[in-house]
């Protein structure tokens, strides 16, 4: 059954979406550019953890480059005049880069968990070269898992429909597979990351009982809180709205469908926020990132640069 045509533009929601996506783009480009500079200029030795963070930064930057056209689409009242092919490529790139970002967030959490909770496992002896191979496989896997119908879905040639966070309207096998991937893409990583971070906190509490080591536990707790906040704020609204879309799939009330479309747009826009929030995770991972971000902020305020940390050797805050 096709959805009723209730996707009329809402000026307030569309303007808010355009502004939100623009801010997300600026924050993501700035924060991840600083992170990229830190990785190449502040780290003397690259370990697997740094390799995974580098790929996370690249995925977030790719996502950020998609946002200006999305923002323009909403600011123009959901009017797209750049052609259907570019629209398809843009939607594919956004979905792909968002999925890669979530995958590397999960990889970073799993790598940290193994090194802290199970330090004697041989997997912790992986070389940076092996980490690069794993990262390449993750990119290829996400290419395969990203729904290909985002590139092949057909509309009329003169259609002004553009990139939308509202799901594909066809009820077919590919659309069903797309829905399954959508839920697994967020729920499975969230469960795995929560499990890994909970194990890390318990292990640190058991090992670091001295008062002088308590700041490391507080830093670990802050990192866990940031990851949970990232997933809760960025992805939970999208999951909930997608559930509502299925609940009211057969509802023919145009007012109900209109509200769901607008909610889907807002929730979809929030999923792109993780690219702007990821730099806060880097800050809690290593002092080198904290120093870089403080240096940028204080330079913008016209202050002198902060004291450089004693070591630039990359180790996360609990290894």
PDB file of C-alpha atoms in Angstrom:
ATOM      1  CA  UNK A   1       0.000   0.000   0.000  1.00  0.00           C
ATOM      2  CA  UNK A   2       1.395   3.422  -0.911  1.00  0.00           C
ATOM      3  CA  UNK A   3       1.493   6.206   1.581  1.00  0.00           C
ATOM      4  CA  UNK A   4      -0.990   8.998   1.010  1.00  0.00           C
ATOM      5  CA  UNK A   5       0.485  12.145  -0.438  1.00  0.00           C
ATOM      6  CA  UNK A   6       0.749  14.091   2.813  1.00  0.00           C
ATOM      7  CA  UNK A   7       4.309  15.329   2.586  1.00  0.00           C
ATOM      8  CA  UNK A   8       3.394  18.971   2.018  1.00  0.00           C
ATOM      9  CA  UNK A   9       6.126  21.322   3.144  1.00  0.00           C
ATOM     10  CA  UNK A  10       5.905  22.893   6.596  1.00  0.00           C
ATOM     11  CA  UNK A  11       7.756  26.241   6.524  1.00  0.00           C
ATOM     12  CA  UNK A  12       8.594  26.166  10.240  1.00  0.00           C
ATOM     13  CA  UNK A  13       9.884  22.594  10.250  1.00  0.00           C
ATOM     14  CA  UNK A  14      11.734  23.009   6.938  1.00  0.00           C
ATOM     15  CA  UNK A  15      13.467  26.199   8.103  1.00  0.00           C
ATOM     16  CA  UNK A  16      14.415  24.581  11.404  1.00  0.00           C
ATOM     17  CA  UNK A  17      15.770  21.562   9.519  1.00  0.00           C
ATOM     18  CA  UNK A  18      17.834  23.761   7.211  1.00  0.00           C
ATOM     19  CA  UNK A  19      19.349  25.683  10.133  1.00  0.00           C
ATOM     20  CA  UNK A  20      20.006  22.502  12.122  1.00  0.00           C
ATOM     21  CA  UNK A  21      21.744  20.770   9.209  1.00  0.00           C
ATOM     22  CA  UNK A  22      23.849  23.868   8.533  1.00  0.00           C
ATOM     23  CA  UNK A  23      25.015  24.030  12.161  1.00  0.00           C
ATOM     24  CA  UNK A  24      25.728  20.303  12.161  1.00  0.00           C
ATOM     25  CA  UNK A  25      27.836  20.735   9.021  1.00  0.00           C
ATOM     26  CA  UNK A  26      29.888  23.610  10.467  1.00  0.00           C
ATOM     27  CA  UNK A  27      30.477  21.889  13.821  1.00  0.00           C
ATOM     28  CA  UNK A  28      31.298  18.553  12.211  1.00  0.00           C
ATOM     29  CA  UNK A  29      33.739  19.996   9.682  1.00  0.00           C
ATOM     30  CA  UNK A  30      35.490  22.093  12.334  1.00  0.00           C
ATOM     31  CA  UNK A  31      35.678  19.428  15.036  1.00  0.00           C
ATOM     32  CA  UNK A  32      36.750  16.609  12.760  1.00  0.00           C
ATOM     33  CA  UNK A  33      39.270  18.777  10.890  1.00  0.00           C
ATOM     34  CA  UNK A  34      40.965  19.509  14.221  1.00  0.00           C
ATOM     35  CA  UNK A  35      40.841  15.795  15.065  1.00  0.00           C
ATOM     36  CA  UNK A  36      42.414  14.942  11.710  1.00  0.00           C
ATOM     37  CA  UNK A  37      45.170  17.499  12.298  1.00  0.00           C
ATOM     38  CA  UNK A  38      45.795  16.017  15.742  1.00  0.00           C
ATOM     39  CA  UNK A  39      46.091  12.495  14.379  1.00  0.00           C
ATOM     40  CA  UNK A  40      48.698  13.479  11.782  1.00  0.00           C
ATOM     41  CA  UNK A  41      50.647  16.082  13.739  1.00  0.00           C
ATOM     42  CA  UNK A  42      50.435  15.129  17.402  1.00  0.00           C
ATOM     43  CA  UNK A  43      50.776  11.356  17.391  1.00  0.00           C
ATOM     44  CA  UNK A  44      54.239   9.828  17.138  1.00  0.00           C
ATOM     45  CA  UNK A  45      53.071   6.198  17.027  1.00  0.00           C
ATOM     46  CA  UNK A  46      49.888   4.984  15.384  1.00  0.00           C
ATOM     47  CA  UNK A  47      48.265   2.021  17.108  1.00  0.00           C
ATOM     48  CA  UNK A  48      45.123   0.161  15.956  1.00  0.00           C
ATOM     49  CA  UNK A  49      42.997   2.419  18.150  1.00  0.00           C
ATOM     50  CA  UNK A  50      44.296   5.486  16.256  1.00  0.00           C
ATOM     51  CA  UNK A  51      43.644   3.779  12.909  1.00  0.00           C
ATOM     52  CA  UNK A  52      40.000   3.195  13.849  1.00  0.00           C
ATOM     53  CA  UNK A  53      39.611   6.786  15.045  1.00  0.00           C
ATOM     54  CA  UNK A  54      41.079   8.055  11.779  1.00  0.00           C
ATOM     55  CA  UNK A  55      38.475   6.116   9.806  1.00  0.00           C
ATOM     56  CA  UNK A  56      35.739   7.434  12.091  1.00  0.00           C
ATOM     57  CA  UNK A  57      36.917  10.997  11.388  1.00  0.00           C
ATOM     58  CA  UNK A  58      36.918  10.342   7.616  1.00  0.00           C
ATOM     59  CA  UNK A  59      33.383   8.930   7.785  1.00  0.00           C
ATOM     60  CA  UNK A  60      32.178  11.956   9.764  1.00  0.00           C
ATOM     61  CA  UNK A  61      33.804  14.355   7.276  1.00  0.00           C
ATOM     62  CA  UNK A  62      32.139  12.521   4.384  1.00  0.00           C
ATOM     63  CA  UNK A  63      28.805  12.852   6.143  1.00  0.00           C
ATOM     64  CA  UNK A  64      29.402  16.573   6.726  1.00  0.00           C
ATOM     65  CA  UNK A  65      30.038  17.206   3.020  1.00  0.00           C
ATOM     66  CA  UNK A  66      26.547  15.898   2.246  1.00  0.00           C
ATOM     67  CA  UNK A  67      24.787  18.259   4.631  1.00  0.00           C
ATOM     68  CA  UNK A  68      24.969  21.601   2.741  1.00  0.00           C
ATOM     69  CA  UNK A  69      22.805  20.292  -0.125  1.00  0.00           C
ATOM     70  CA  UNK A  70      20.389  18.748   2.368  1.00  0.00           C
ATOM     71  CA  UNK A  71      20.183  22.063   4.197  1.00  0.00           C
ATOM     72  CA  UNK A  72      19.532  23.948   0.942  1.00  0.00           C
ATOM     73  CA  UNK A  73      16.807  21.444   0.033  1.00  0.00           C
ATOM     74  CA  UNK A  74      14.899  22.145   3.248  1.00  0.00           C
ATOM     75  CA  UNK A  75      15.501  25.908   3.232  1.00  0.00           C
ATOM     76  CA  UNK A  76      13.922  26.007  -0.249  1.00  0.00           C
ATOM     77  CA  UNK A  77      10.764  24.306   0.991  1.00  0.00           C
ATOM     78  CA  UNK A  78      11.752  20.774  -0.039  1.00  0.00           C
ATOM     79  CA  UNK A  79      12.336  21.790  -3.634  1.00  0.00           C
ATOM     80  CA  UNK A  80      15.123  19.991  -5.497  1.00  0.00           C
ATOM     81  CA  UNK A  81      16.383  21.364  -8.818  1.00  0.00           C
ATOM     82  CA  UNK A  82      19.754  19.627  -9.146  1.00  0.00           C
ATOM     83  CA  UNK A  83      18.589  16.511 -10.928  1.00  0.00           C
ATOM     84  CA  UNK A  84      17.470  13.061  -9.884  1.00  0.00           C
ATOM     85  CA  UNK A  85      20.895  11.429 -10.250  1.00  0.00           C
ATOM     86  CA  UNK A  86      22.584  13.802  -7.802  1.00  0.00           C
ATOM     87  CA  UNK A  87      19.682  13.324  -5.411  1.00  0.00           C
ATOM     88  CA  UNK A  88      20.159   9.539  -5.463  1.00  0.00           C
ATOM     89  CA  UNK A  89      23.923   9.780  -4.991  1.00  0.00           C
ATOM     90  CA  UNK A  90      23.516  12.237  -2.125  1.00  0.00           C
ATOM     91  CA  UNK A  91      21.045  10.025  -0.259  1.00  0.00           C
ATOM     92  CA  UNK A  92      23.282   7.001  -0.796  1.00  0.00           C
ATOM     93  CA  UNK A  93      26.403   8.827   0.457  1.00  0.00           C
ATOM     94  CA  UNK A  94      24.631  10.129   3.546  1.00  0.00           C
ATOM     95  CA  UNK A  95      23.233   6.703   4.437  1.00  0.00           C
ATOM     96  CA  UNK A  96      26.581   5.048   3.725  1.00  0.00           C
ATOM     97  CA  UNK A  97      28.738   7.523   5.689  1.00  0.00           C
ATOM     98  CA  UNK A  98      26.334   7.477   8.617  1.00  0.00           C
ATOM     99  CA  UNK A  99      26.500   3.687   8.729  1.00  0.00           C
ATOM    100  CA  UNK A 100      30.307   3.691   8.499  1.00  0.00           C
ATOM    101  CA  UNK A 101      30.486   6.179  11.373  1.00  0.00           C
ATOM    102  CA  UNK A 102      28.351   3.968  13.595  1.00  0.00           C
ATOM    103  CA  UNK A 103      30.430   0.921  12.597  1.00  0.00           C
ATOM    104  CA  UNK A 104      33.695   2.579  13.626  1.00  0.00           C
ATOM    105  CA  UNK A 105      32.201   3.892  16.858  1.00  0.00           C
ATOM    106  CA  UNK A 106      31.427   0.257  17.622  1.00  0.00           C
ATOM    107  CA  UNK A 107      34.908  -0.861  16.525  1.00  0.00           C
ATOM    108  CA  UNK A 108      36.561   1.710  18.792  1.00  0.00           C
ATOM    109  CA  UNK A 109      34.450   0.564  21.754  1.00  0.00           C
ATOM    110  CA  UNK A 110      35.186  -3.115  21.069  1.00  0.00           C
ATOM    111  CA  UNK A 111      38.932  -2.469  20.699  1.00  0.00           C
ATOM    112  CA  UNK A 112      39.012  -0.586  24.004  1.00  0.00           C
ATOM    113  CA  UNK A 113      36.986  -3.307  25.732  1.00  0.00           C
ATOM    114  CA  UNK A 114      39.341  -6.087  24.618  1.00  0.00           C
ATOM    115  CA  UNK A 115      42.452  -4.192  25.683  1.00  0.00           C
ATOM    116  CA  UNK A 116      41.095  -3.226  29.096  1.00  0.00           C
ATOM    117  CA  UNK A 117      38.952  -6.201  30.110  1.00  0.00           C
ATOM    118  CA  UNK A 118      40.848  -8.984  28.273  1.00  0.00           C
ATOM    119  CA  UNK A 119      44.394  -7.631  27.891  1.00  0.00           C
ATOM    120  CA  UNK A 120      45.987 -11.084  27.426  1.00  0.00           C
ATOM    121  CA  UNK A 121      44.082 -11.993  24.276  1.00  0.00           C
ATOM    122  CA  UNK A 122      46.243 -12.264  21.176  1.00  0.00           C
ATOM    123  CA  UNK A 123      43.848 -10.016  19.266  1.00  0.00           C
ATOM    124  CA  UNK A 124      45.266  -7.091  21.270  1.00  0.00           C
ATOM    125  CA  UNK A 125      48.619  -7.637  19.532  1.00  0.00           C
ATOM    126  CA  UNK A 126      47.231  -6.622  16.151  1.00  0.00           C
ATOM    127  CA  UNK A 127      49.546  -4.367  14.192  1.00  0.00           C
ATOM    128  CA  UNK A 128      48.462  -1.036  12.657  1.00  0.00           C
ATOM    129  CA  UNK A 129      48.663  -2.745   9.270  1.00  0.00           C
ATOM    130  CA  UNK A 130      46.149  -5.378  10.408  1.00  0.00           C
ATOM    131  CA  UNK A 131      43.933  -2.577  11.733  1.00  0.00           C
ATOM    132  CA  UNK A 132      44.033  -0.920   8.311  1.00  0.00           C
ATOM    133  CA  UNK A 133      42.959  -4.194   6.696  1.00  0.00           C
ATOM    134  CA  UNK A 134      40.073  -4.488   9.172  1.00  0.00           C
ATOM    135  CA  UNK A 135      39.089  -0.888   8.455  1.00  0.00           C
ATOM    136  CA  UNK A 136      39.084  -1.547   4.703  1.00  0.00           C
ATOM    137  CA  UNK A 137      36.844  -4.564   5.221  1.00  0.00           C
ATOM    138  CA  UNK A 138      34.436  -2.446   7.267  1.00  0.00           C
ATOM    139  CA  UNK A 139      34.190   0.104   4.451  1.00  0.00           C
ATOM    140  CA  UNK A 140      33.542  -2.648   1.903  1.00  0.00           C
ATOM    141  CA  UNK A 141      30.981  -4.297   4.173  1.00  0.00           C
ATOM    142  CA  UNK A 142      29.079  -1.051   4.597  1.00  0.00           C
ATOM    143  CA  UNK A 143      29.069  -0.524   0.831  1.00  0.00           C
ATOM    144  CA  UNK A 144      27.461  -3.952   0.473  1.00  0.00           C
ATOM    145  CA  UNK A 145      24.955  -3.361   3.289  1.00  0.00           C
ATOM    146  CA  UNK A 146      23.882   0.127   2.224  1.00  0.00           C
ATOM    147  CA  UNK A 147      20.578  -0.380   0.343  1.00  0.00           C
ATOM    148  CA  UNK A 148      21.335  -0.214  -3.371  1.00  0.00           C
ATOM    149  CA  UNK A 149      17.767   0.822  -4.174  1.00  0.00           C
ATOM    150  CA  UNK A 150      18.725   4.281  -2.920  1.00  0.00           C
ATOM    151  CA  UNK A 151      20.573   4.604  -6.217  1.00  0.00           C
ATOM    152  CA  UNK A 152      18.089   2.782  -8.436  1.00  0.00           C
ATOM    153  CA  UNK A 153      14.726   4.016  -7.076  1.00  0.00           C
ATOM    154  CA  UNK A 154      12.904   5.685  -9.958  1.00  0.00           C
ATOM    155  CA  UNK A 155      10.839   8.835 -10.011  1.00  0.00           C
ATOM    156  CA  UNK A 156       9.566  10.937 -12.870  1.00  0.00           C
ATOM    157  CA  UNK A 157      12.335  12.736 -14.701  1.00  0.00           C
ATOM    158  CA  UNK A 158      10.909  16.198 -13.973  1.00  0.00           C
ATOM    159  CA  UNK A 159      10.156  15.450 -10.347  1.00  0.00           C
ATOM    160  CA  UNK A 160      11.188  18.052  -7.764  1.00  0.00           C
ATOM    161  CA  UNK A 161      11.442  15.380  -5.090  1.00  0.00           C
ATOM    162  CA  UNK A 162      14.848  15.463  -3.460  1.00  0.00           C
ATOM    163  CA  UNK A 163      16.765  13.954  -0.555  1.00  0.00           C
ATOM    164  CA  UNK A 164      14.380  13.038   2.223  1.00  0.00           C
ATOM    165  CA  UNK A 165      14.679  11.182   5.509  1.00  0.00           C
ATOM    166  CA  UNK A 166      11.246   9.652   4.888  1.00  0.00           C
ATOM    167  CA  UNK A 167      11.529   5.930   3.982  1.00  0.00           C
ATOM    168  CA  UNK A 168      11.031   4.373   0.562  1.00  0.00           C
ATOM    169  CA  UNK A 169       7.339   4.047  -0.215  1.00  0.00           C
ATOM    170  CA  UNK A 170       7.378   0.742  -2.035  1.00  0.00           C
ATOM    171  CA  UNK A 171       6.467  -2.382  -0.089  1.00  0.00           C
ATOM    172  CA  UNK A 172       8.851  -4.869  -1.642  1.00  0.00           C
ATOM    173  CA  UNK A 173      11.645  -7.218  -0.643  1.00  0.00           C
ATOM    174  CA  UNK A 174      14.336  -4.529  -0.982  1.00  0.00           C
ATOM    175  CA  UNK A 175      12.323  -2.099   1.145  1.00  0.00           C
ATOM    176  CA  UNK A 176      11.847  -4.778   3.820  1.00  0.00           C
ATOM    177  CA  UNK A 177      15.581  -5.493   3.825  1.00  0.00           C
ATOM    178  CA  UNK A 178      16.226  -1.750   4.107  1.00  0.00           C
ATOM    179  CA  UNK A 179      14.002  -1.559   7.188  1.00  0.00           C
ATOM    180  CA  UNK A 180      15.731  -4.530   8.820  1.00  0.00           C
ATOM    181  CA  UNK A 181      19.124  -2.951   8.214  1.00  0.00           C
ATOM    182  CA  UNK A 182      17.904   0.365   9.581  1.00  0.00           C
ATOM    183  CA  UNK A 183      17.008  -1.109  12.967  1.00  0.00           C
ATOM    184  CA  UNK A 184      20.052  -3.388  13.163  1.00  0.00           C
ATOM    185  CA  UNK A 185      22.355  -0.524  12.221  1.00  0.00           C
ATOM    186  CA  UNK A 186      21.471   1.381  15.386  1.00  0.00           C
ATOM    187  CA  UNK A 187      20.157  -1.142  17.909  1.00  0.00           C
ATOM    188  CA  UNK A 188      22.933  -3.728  17.535  1.00  0.00           C
ATOM    189  CA  UNK A 189      25.823  -1.233  17.870  1.00  0.00           C
ATOM    190  CA  UNK A 190      24.081   0.500  20.778  1.00  0.00           C
ATOM    191  CA  UNK A 191      23.767  -2.805  22.641  1.00  0.00           C
ATOM    192  CA  UNK A 192      27.359  -3.785  21.889  1.00  0.00           C
ATOM    193  CA  UNK A 193      28.780  -0.390  22.866  1.00  0.00           C
ATOM    194  CA  UNK A 194      26.762  -0.370  26.101  1.00  0.00           C
ATOM    195  CA  UNK A 195      28.036  -3.867  26.947  1.00  0.00           C
ATOM    196  CA  UNK A 196      31.665  -2.936  26.223  1.00  0.00           C
ATOM    197  CA  UNK A 197      31.598   0.299  28.202  1.00  0.00           C
ATOM    198  CA  UNK A 198      29.868  -1.330  31.168  1.00  0.00           C
ATOM    199  CA  UNK A 199      32.583  -4.004  31.239  1.00  0.00           C
ATOM    200  CA  UNK A 200      35.288  -1.331  31.097  1.00  0.00           C
ATOM    201  CA  UNK A 201      33.825   0.593  34.038  1.00  0.00           C
ATOM    202  CA  UNK A 202      33.553  -2.543  36.179  1.00  0.00           C
ATOM    203  CA  UNK A 203      37.114  -3.569  35.369  1.00  0.00           C
ATOM    204  CA  UNK A 204      38.525  -0.142  36.155  1.00  0.00           C
ATOM    205  CA  UNK A 205      36.637   0.039  39.448  1.00  0.00           C
ATOM    206  CA  UNK A 206      38.143  -3.296  40.423  1.00  0.00           C
ATOM    207  CA  UNK A 207      41.690  -2.417  39.397  1.00  0.00           C
ATOM    208  CA  UNK A 208      41.969   1.271  40.249  1.00  0.00           C
ATOM    209  CA  UNK A 209      41.084   1.496  43.903  1.00  0.00           C
ATOM    210  CA  UNK A 210      43.766   4.067  44.829  1.00  0.00           C
ATOM    211  CA  UNK A 211      42.516   7.628  45.249  1.00  0.00           C
ATOM    212  CA  UNK A 212      45.109   9.035  42.840  1.00  0.00           C
ATOM    213  CA  UNK A 213      43.703   6.853  40.046  1.00  0.00           C
ATOM    214  CA  UNK A 214      40.066   7.808  40.548  1.00  0.00           C
ATOM    215  CA  UNK A 215      40.223  10.547  37.854  1.00  0.00           C
ATOM    216  CA  UNK A 216      40.728   7.794  35.265  1.00  0.00           C
ATOM    217  CA  UNK A 217      37.481   6.178  36.396  1.00  0.00           C
ATOM    218  CA  UNK A 218      35.648   9.499  36.263  1.00  0.00           C
ATOM    219  CA  UNK A 219      37.027  10.081  32.763  1.00  0.00           C
ATOM    220  CA  UNK A 220      35.843   6.632  31.713  1.00  0.00           C
ATOM    221  CA  UNK A 221      32.381   7.279  33.145  1.00  0.00           C
ATOM    222  CA  UNK A 222      32.206  10.609  31.316  1.00  0.00           C
ATOM    223  CA  UNK A 223      33.111   8.870  28.051  1.00  0.00           C
ATOM    224  CA  UNK A 224      30.391   6.247  28.607  1.00  0.00           C
ATOM    225  CA  UNK A 225      27.883   9.021  29.329  1.00  0.00           C
ATOM    226  CA  UNK A 226      28.865  10.832  26.117  1.00  0.00           C
ATOM    227  CA  UNK A 227      28.477   7.686  24.002  1.00  0.00           C
ATOM    228  CA  UNK A 228      25.062   6.945  25.502  1.00  0.00           C
ATOM    229  CA  UNK A 229      24.029  10.573  25.006  1.00  0.00           C
ATOM    230  CA  UNK A 230      25.215  10.436  21.390  1.00  0.00           C
ATOM    231  CA  UNK A 231      23.162   7.353  20.596  1.00  0.00           C
ATOM    232  CA  UNK A 232      20.157   8.497  22.615  1.00  0.00           C
ATOM    233  CA  UNK A 233      19.997  11.977  21.108  1.00  0.00           C
ATOM    234  CA  UNK A 234      21.014  11.107  17.547  1.00  0.00           C
ATOM    235  CA  UNK A 235      19.442   7.726  16.858  1.00  0.00           C
ATOM    236  CA  UNK A 236      16.672   6.977  19.364  1.00  0.00           C
ATOM    237  CA  UNK A 237      14.234   9.561  17.859  1.00  0.00           C
ATOM    238  CA  UNK A 238      14.760   8.071  14.401  1.00  0.00           C
ATOM    239  CA  UNK A 239      14.081   4.547  15.659  1.00  0.00           C
ATOM    240  CA  UNK A 240      10.915   5.677  17.451  1.00  0.00           C
ATOM    241  CA  UNK A 241       9.569   7.576  14.445  1.00  0.00           C
ATOM    242  CA  UNK A 242      10.277   4.605  12.187  1.00  0.00           C
ATOM    243  CA  UNK A 243       8.238   2.428  14.575  1.00  0.00           C
ATOM    244  CA  UNK A 244       5.384   4.966  14.375  1.00  0.00           C
ATOM    245  CA  UNK A 245       5.580   4.873  10.579  1.00  0.00           C
ATOM    246  CA  UNK A 246       4.933   1.120  10.665  1.00  0.00           C
ATOM    247  CA  UNK A 247       2.199   1.398  13.304  1.00  0.00           C
ATOM    248  CA  UNK A 248       0.282   3.980  11.244  1.00  0.00           C
ATOM    249  CA  UNK A 249       1.160   2.527   7.848  1.00  0.00           C
ATOM    250  CA  UNK A 250      -2.482   1.730   7.039  1.00  0.00           C
ATOM    251  CA  UNK A 251      -3.820   4.989   8.460  1.00  0.00           C
ATOM    252  CA  UNK A 252      -5.344   7.118   5.701  1.00  0.00           C
ATOM    253  CA  UNK A 253      -5.624  10.268   7.785  1.00  0.00           C
ATOM    254  CA  UNK A 254      -3.598  12.904   5.997  1.00  0.00           C
ATOM    255  CA  UNK A 255      -3.069  14.918   9.189  1.00  0.00           C
ATOM    256  CA  UNK A 256      -1.555  11.895  10.953  1.00  0.00           C
ATOM    257  CA  UNK A 257       0.702  11.070   8.024  1.00  0.00           C
ATOM    258  CA  UNK A 258       1.753  14.710   7.749  1.00  0.00           C
ATOM    259  CA  UNK A 259       2.863  14.754  11.401  1.00  0.00           C
ATOM    260  CA  UNK A 260       4.809  11.516  10.917  1.00  0.00           C
ATOM    261  CA  UNK A 261       6.550  12.894   7.827  1.00  0.00           C
ATOM    262  CA  UNK A 262       7.643  16.015   9.709  1.00  0.00           C
ATOM    263  CA  UNK A 263       8.753  13.975  12.724  1.00  0.00           C
ATOM    264  CA  UNK A 264      10.699  11.682  10.411  1.00  0.00           C
ATOM    265  CA  UNK A 265      12.497  14.654   8.879  1.00  0.00           C
ATOM    266  CA  UNK A 266      13.522  16.042  12.277  1.00  0.00           C
ATOM    267  CA  UNK A 267      14.606  12.641  13.608  1.00  0.00           C
ATOM    268  CA  UNK A 268      16.553  11.952  10.415  1.00  0.00           C
ATOM    269  CA  UNK A 269      18.334  15.272  10.755  1.00  0.00           C
ATOM    270  CA  UNK A 270      19.336  14.379  14.300  1.00  0.00           C
ATOM    271  CA  UNK A 271      21.064  11.212  13.064  1.00  0.00           C
ATOM    272  CA  UNK A 272      23.573  13.476  11.326  1.00  0.00           C
ATOM    273  CA  UNK A 273      24.390  15.167  14.639  1.00  0.00           C
ATOM    274  CA  UNK A 274      26.711  12.339  15.669  1.00  0.00           C
ATOM    275  CA  UNK A 275      29.362  13.687  13.297  1.00  0.00           C
ATOM    276  CA  UNK A 276      29.409  16.930  15.291  1.00  0.00           C
ATOM    277  CA  UNK A 277      29.391  15.156  18.671  1.00  0.00           C
ATOM    278  CA  UNK A 278      32.116  12.620  17.898  1.00  0.00           C
ATOM    279  CA  UNK A 279      34.927  15.110  18.741  1.00  0.00           C
ATOM    280  CA  UNK A 280      33.741  15.109  22.360  1.00  0.00           C
ATOM    281  CA  UNK A 281      34.475  11.375  22.420  1.00  0.00           C
ATOM    282  CA  UNK A 282      37.998  12.037  21.162  1.00  0.00           C
ATOM    283  CA  UNK A 283      38.549  14.532  23.985  1.00  0.00           C
ATOM    284  CA  UNK A 284      37.748  11.894  26.604  1.00  0.00           C
ATOM    285  CA  UNK A 285      39.902   9.329  24.791  1.00  0.00           C
ATOM    286  CA  UNK A 286      43.250  11.105  24.800  1.00  0.00           C
ATOM    287  CA  UNK A 287      44.713  14.382  26.184  1.00  0.00           C
ATOM    288  CA  UNK A 288      46.214  15.201  22.770  1.00  0.00           C
ATOM    289  CA  UNK A 289      42.723  15.856  21.385  1.00  0.00           C
ATOM    290  CA  UNK A 290      41.728  17.884  24.439  1.00  0.00           C
ATOM    291  CA  UNK A 291      44.801  20.066  23.972  1.00  0.00           C
ATOM    292  CA  UNK A 292      44.054  20.637  20.274  1.00  0.00           C
ATOM    293  CA  UNK A 293      40.439  21.664  20.860  1.00  0.00           C
ATOM    294  CA  UNK A 294      41.383  23.959  23.745  1.00  0.00           C
ATOM    295  CA  UNK A 295      44.056  25.543  21.584  1.00  0.00           C
ATOM    296  CA  UNK A 296      41.544  26.273  18.830  1.00  0.00           C
ATOM    297  CA  UNK A 297      38.972  27.704  21.254  1.00  0.00           C
ATOM    298  CA  UNK A 298      41.501  29.923  23.017  1.00  0.00           C
ATOM    299  CA  UNK A 299      42.971  31.134  19.738  1.00  0.00           C
ATOM    300  CA  UNK A 300      39.478  32.167  18.668  1.00  0.00           C
ATOM    301  CA  UNK A 301      39.177  34.109  21.913  1.00  0.00           C
ATOM    302  CA  UNK A 302      42.548  35.788  21.394  1.00  0.00           C
ATOM    303  CA  UNK A 303      44.247  34.071  24.327  1.00  0.00           C
ATOM    304  CA  UNK A 304      47.679  32.532  24.552  1.00  0.00           C
ATOM    305  CA  UNK A 305      48.035  28.873  23.752  1.00  0.00           C
ATOM    306  CA  UNK A 306      47.714  26.344  26.524  1.00  0.00           C
ATOM    307  CA  UNK A 307      50.547  24.251  27.858  1.00  0.00           C
ATOM    308  CA  UNK A 308      51.338  21.310  25.633  1.00  0.00           C
ATOM    309  CA  UNK A 309      50.838  17.851  27.162  1.00  0.00           C
ATOM    310  CA  UNK A 310      53.996  16.030  28.150  1.00  0.00           C
ATOM    311  CA  UNK A 311      53.575  13.183  25.711  1.00  0.00           C
ATOM    312  CA  UNK A 312      52.040  12.863  22.271  1.00  0.00           C
ATOM    313  CA  UNK A 313      52.195   9.082  22.270  1.00  0.00           C
ATOM    314  CA  UNK A 314      48.706   7.867  21.501  1.00  0.00           C
ATOM    315  CA  UNK A 315      47.130   5.912  24.320  1.00  0.00           C
ATOM    316  CA  UNK A 316      43.501   6.170  25.268  1.00  0.00           C
ATOM    317  CA  UNK A 317      42.632   7.226  28.801  1.00  0.00           C
ATOM    318  CA  UNK A 318      42.332   3.726  30.201  1.00  0.00           C
ATOM    319  CA  UNK A 319      44.872   1.624  28.398  1.00  0.00           C
TER     320      UNK A 319
END
